[in-house]
GROMACS .gro file of C-alpha atoms in nm:
model
  213
    1MET     CA    1   0.882  -3.358   3.191
    2THR     CA    2   0.773  -3.277   2.839
    3GLU     CA    3   1.005  -3.105   2.596
    4CYS     CA    4   1.016  -2.729   2.646
    5ILE     CA    5   0.892  -2.672   2.292
    6SER     CA    6   0.714  -2.897   2.043
    7ARG     CA    7   0.884  -3.056   1.748
    8ALA     CA    8   0.691  -2.829   1.514
    9ILE     CA    9   0.812  -2.520   1.696
   10ARG     CA   10   1.165  -2.656   1.694
   11ARG     CA   11   1.153  -2.698   1.317
   12ARG     CA   12   1.027  -2.343   1.271
   13VAL     CA   13   1.286  -2.200   1.507
   14LEU     CA   14   1.560  -2.396   1.331
   15ARG     CA   15   1.439  -2.264   0.997
   16ARG     CA   16   1.441  -1.910   1.132
   17ALA     CA   17   1.785  -1.956   1.285
   18LEU     CA   18   1.932  -2.082   0.961
   19PHE     CA   19   1.775  -1.786   0.783
   20LEU     CA   20   1.949  -1.552   1.027
   21GLY     CA   21   2.277  -1.741   1.008
   22ILE     CA   22   2.261  -1.868   1.368
   23SER     CA   23   2.432  -2.198   1.443
   24ALA     CA   24   2.195  -2.489   1.497
   25LEU     CA   25   2.415  -2.593   1.788
   26THR     CA   26   2.257  -2.321   2.003
   27LEU     CA   27   1.904  -2.451   1.951
   28PRO     CA   28   1.849  -2.757   2.181
   29CYS     CA   29   1.734  -2.543   2.473
   30LEU     CA   30   1.568  -2.276   2.263
   31GLY     CA   31   1.229  -2.193   2.412
   32CYS     CA   32   1.354  -2.242   2.768
   33GLY     CA   33   1.443  -1.875   2.793
   34LYS     CA   34   1.819  -1.922   2.750
   35PHE     CA   35   1.853  -1.844   2.380
   36PHE     CA   36   1.670  -1.630   2.124
   37ALA     CA   37   1.683  -1.691   1.750
   38GLY     CA   38   1.615  -1.347   1.607
   39PRO     CA   39   1.309  -1.122   1.625
   40PRO     CA   40   0.964  -1.279   1.662
   41LEU     CA   41   0.703  -1.307   1.392
   42SER     CA   42   0.471  -1.005   1.369
   43SER     CA   43   0.241  -1.083   1.074
   44VAL     CA   44   0.171  -1.315   0.781
   45SER     CA   45   0.097  -1.204   0.425
   46ILE     CA   46  -0.040  -1.415   0.138
   47GLY     CA   47   0.010  -1.381  -0.236
   48PRO     CA   48  -0.094  -1.349  -0.503
   49PRO     CA   49  -0.376  -1.126  -0.373
   50ASN     CA   50  -0.735  -1.213  -0.473
   51PRO     CA   51  -0.657  -1.460  -0.754
   52THR     CA   52  -0.912  -1.603  -0.998
   53VAL     CA   53  -0.899  -1.980  -1.055
   54PRO     CA   54  -1.107  -2.178  -1.308
   55VAL     CA   55  -1.285  -2.493  -1.187
   56GLY     CA   56  -1.042  -2.784  -1.197
   57GLN     CA   57  -0.738  -2.560  -1.216
   58THR     CA   58  -0.486  -2.479  -0.945
   59GLN     CA   59  -0.310  -2.174  -0.804
   60GLN     CA   60  -0.004  -2.193  -0.581
   61MET     CA   61  -0.032  -1.952  -0.289
   62ASP     CA   62   0.268  -1.818  -0.101
   63ALA     CA   63   0.284  -1.721   0.265
   64THR     CA   64   0.546  -1.476   0.386
   65GLY     CA   65   0.636  -1.420   0.748
   66VAL     CA   66   0.708  -1.061   0.844
   67TYR     CA   67   0.923  -1.021   1.155
   68GLU     CA   68   0.955  -0.738   1.405
   69ASP     CA   69   1.282  -0.622   1.245
   70ASN     CA   70   1.093  -0.596   0.911
   71SER     CA   71   1.276  -0.896   0.766
   72ARG     CA   72   1.071  -1.138   0.555
   73GLN     CA   73   1.088  -1.511   0.497
   74SER     CA   74   0.880  -1.764   0.308
   75ILE     CA   75   0.673  -1.979   0.543
   76THR     CA   76   0.456  -2.141   0.276
   77LYS     CA   77   0.545  -2.499   0.364
   78GLU     CA   78   0.540  -2.446   0.738
   79SER     CA   79   0.202  -2.271   0.758
   80ASP     CA   80  -0.133  -2.435   0.827
   81TRP     CA   81  -0.363  -2.362   0.530
   82THR     CA   82  -0.743  -2.347   0.540
   83SER     CA   83  -1.032  -2.266   0.304
   84SER     CA   84  -1.352  -2.103   0.429
   85ASP     CA   85  -1.557  -2.304   0.176
   86THR     CA   86  -1.411  -2.630   0.050
   87ALA     CA   87  -1.712  -2.672  -0.178
   88VAL     CA   88  -1.575  -2.378  -0.376
   89ALA     CA   89  -1.199  -2.415  -0.334
   90THR     CA   90  -0.968  -2.648  -0.146
   91VAL     CA   91  -0.613  -2.578  -0.035
   92SER     CA   92  -0.339  -2.831   0.032
   93SER     CA   93  -0.093  -2.834   0.319
   94SER     CA   94   0.158  -2.667   0.088
   95GLY     CA   95  -0.076  -2.384  -0.018
   96LEU     CA   96  -0.194  -2.522  -0.353
   97VAL     CA   97  -0.550  -2.403  -0.421
   98THR     CA   98  -0.783  -2.605  -0.645
   99GLY     CA   99  -1.103  -2.460  -0.790
  100VAL     CA  100  -1.403  -2.684  -0.715
  101SER     CA  101  -1.714  -2.482  -0.806
  102ILE     CA  102  -1.814  -2.127  -0.898
  103GLY     CA  103  -1.797  -1.885  -0.608
  104THR     CA  104  -1.553  -1.728  -0.365
  105ALA     CA  105  -1.362  -1.867  -0.069
  106THR     CA  106  -1.122  -1.716   0.181
  107ILE     CA  107  -0.784  -1.886   0.187
  108SER     CA  108  -0.585  -1.842   0.509
  109ALA     CA  109  -0.239  -1.934   0.631
  110TYR     CA  110  -0.157  -1.968   1.002
  111ASP     CA  111   0.183  -1.979   1.167
  112LEU     CA  112   0.286  -1.930   1.530
  113GLY     CA  113  -0.040  -1.758   1.623
  114TYR     CA  114  -0.050  -1.521   1.325
  115SER     CA  115  -0.254  -1.546   1.008
  116GLY     CA  116  -0.302  -1.388   0.667
  117SER     CA  117  -0.584  -1.438   0.418
  118THR     CA  118  -0.704  -1.353   0.069
  119THR     CA  119  -1.015  -1.414  -0.140
  120VAL     CA  120  -1.007  -1.668  -0.422
  121THR     CA  121  -1.271  -1.639  -0.695
  122VAL     CA  122  -1.346  -1.963  -0.879
  123THR     CA  123  -1.488  -1.949  -1.232
  124ASP     CA  124  -1.607  -2.234  -1.453
  125ALA     CA  125  -1.450  -2.112  -1.777
  126ASN     CA  126  -1.218  -1.849  -1.913
  127LEU     CA  127  -1.328  -1.490  -1.861
  128ALA     CA  128  -1.480  -1.328  -2.170
  129SER     CA  129  -1.557  -0.975  -2.047
  130ILE     CA  130  -1.605  -0.753  -1.741
  131SER     CA  131  -1.892  -0.512  -1.688
  132VAL     CA  132  -1.866  -0.231  -1.432
  133THR     CA  133  -2.173  -0.066  -1.281
  134PRO     CA  134  -2.303   0.192  -1.226
  135THR     CA  135  -2.198   0.333  -1.564
  136SER     CA  136  -2.192   0.685  -1.420
  137ALA     CA  137  -2.216   0.846  -1.078
  138THR     CA  138  -2.183   1.185  -0.911
  139ILE     CA  139  -2.058   1.241  -0.556
  140ASN     CA  140  -1.933   1.524  -0.338
  141PRO     CA  141  -1.578   1.553  -0.201
  142GLY     CA  142  -1.528   1.301   0.078
  143GLN     CA  143  -1.826   1.092  -0.026
  144SER     CA  144  -1.791   0.738  -0.155
  145GLN     CA  145  -1.936   0.537  -0.441
  146GLN     CA  146  -1.932   0.157  -0.460
  147PHE     CA  147  -1.868   0.006  -0.803
  148THR     CA  148  -1.934  -0.355  -0.898
  149ALA     CA  149  -1.750  -0.570  -1.153
  150ILE     CA  150  -1.938  -0.864  -1.306
  151GLY     CA  151  -1.746  -1.112  -1.518
  152LEU     CA  152  -1.906  -1.286  -1.815
  153LEU     CA  153  -1.759  -1.632  -1.869
  154GLN     CA  154  -1.730  -1.810  -2.201
  155SER     CA  155  -1.984  -2.061  -2.072
  156GLY     CA  156  -2.239  -1.779  -2.043
  157HIS     CA  157  -2.235  -1.775  -1.663
  158THR     CA  158  -2.160  -1.459  -1.469
  159VAL     CA  159  -1.952  -1.417  -1.155
  160ASP     CA  160  -1.900  -1.127  -0.917
  161LEU     CA  161  -1.537  -1.016  -0.956
  162THR     CA  162  -1.563  -0.697  -0.750
  163LYS     CA  163  -1.313  -0.815  -0.491
  164SER     CA  164  -1.072  -0.987  -0.730
  165VAL     CA  165  -1.020  -0.740  -1.017
  166THR     CA  166  -0.767  -0.459  -1.023
  167TRP     CA  167  -0.945  -0.124  -1.000
  168SER     CA  168  -0.812   0.204  -1.137
  169SER     CA  169  -0.905   0.571  -1.149
  170SER     CA  170  -0.775   0.775  -1.441
  171ASN     CA  171  -0.737   1.084  -1.221
  172THR     CA  172  -0.664   1.016  -0.855
  173SER     CA  173  -0.666   1.389  -0.779
  174VAL     CA  174  -1.042   1.372  -0.847
  175ALA     CA  175  -1.120   1.034  -0.687
  176THR     CA  176  -0.936   0.728  -0.565
  177ILE     CA  177  -1.065   0.371  -0.570
  178ASP     CA  178  -0.961   0.084  -0.345
  179SER     CA  179  -0.913  -0.286  -0.420
  180TYR     CA  180  -1.281  -0.354  -0.342
  181GLY     CA  181  -1.425  -0.101  -0.589
  182LEU     CA  182  -1.503   0.174  -0.337
  183ALA     CA  183  -1.427   0.517  -0.482
  184VAL     CA  184  -1.386   0.830  -0.266
  185GLY     CA  185  -1.413   1.183  -0.400
  186ALA     CA  186  -1.113   1.411  -0.345
  187SER     CA  187  -1.127   1.778  -0.256
  188VAL     CA  188  -1.186   1.969  -0.579
  189THR     CA  189  -1.248   2.338  -0.644
  190SER     CA  190  -1.479   2.282  -0.939
  191LEU     CA  191  -1.678   2.006  -1.105
  192SER     CA  192  -1.430   1.738  -1.213
  193THR     CA  193  -1.447   1.389  -1.361
  194THR     CA  194  -1.243   1.072  -1.363
  195THR     CA  195  -1.296   0.740  -1.534
  196ILE     CA  196  -1.315   0.412  -1.344
  197SER     CA  197  -1.225   0.072  -1.487
  198ALA     CA  198  -1.146  -0.281  -1.374
  199GLN     CA  199  -0.902  -0.537  -1.508
  200SER     CA  200  -0.842  -0.908  -1.464
  201GLY     CA  201  -0.550  -1.054  -1.654
  202SER     CA  202  -0.575  -0.931  -2.013
  203ILE     CA  203  -0.946  -0.844  -1.985
  204THR     CA  204  -1.038  -0.480  -1.919
  205SER     CA  205  -1.388  -0.361  -1.837
  206ASN     CA  206  -1.597  -0.085  -1.984
  207VAL     CA  207  -1.495   0.263  -1.870
  208VAL     CA  208  -1.741   0.445  -1.643
  209THR     CA  209  -1.749   0.812  -1.541
  210LEU     CA  210  -1.735   0.940  -1.185
  211THR     CA  211  -1.805   1.310  -1.132
  212VAL     CA  212  -1.701   1.498  -0.819
  213GLU     CA  213  -1.874   1.831  -0.762
   0.00000   0.00000   0.00000
């Protein structure tokens, strides 16, 4: 008869048990229904979110397991890592991402049937500036407006950074903007404006105006 759980599962359960302070002596039959080492895994999160990596450079990613009791534990080394496009970015078994060519790739970590992912943007040089478009827009309350952030690299190439920059609205009571550049007008009683901008590292974009009427 095969072992009741695989060696890989045993290692993960042992790691979880040690994290919870459970004696390893209780683990040999774990998985046979006789013992239970803490709450089960409920989700996996990856950080840092939406990083930018130059070609030839690396970025260490971290995977965190979130359990049903809301406890958290690093599972970076235990997770299975994948890249959606290894021609753009590769990822090692320990979560180290390497930029290969300009573009974007989705980096994912899998553990015990759960996964988390984030988008990595690979550039071929240091970022020189960010341009946000449209430069102005008008919407009604509840309507949305998509903004785009284009990065100009020192090499002269451009790259779409819409999903990797940090977006901000100067007045969230007029309009909010999510991490993908989608702004939504708030309920206002009169014509109101807010400014939208994007930032990556120390580089901040031009400021554009969004009017809600």
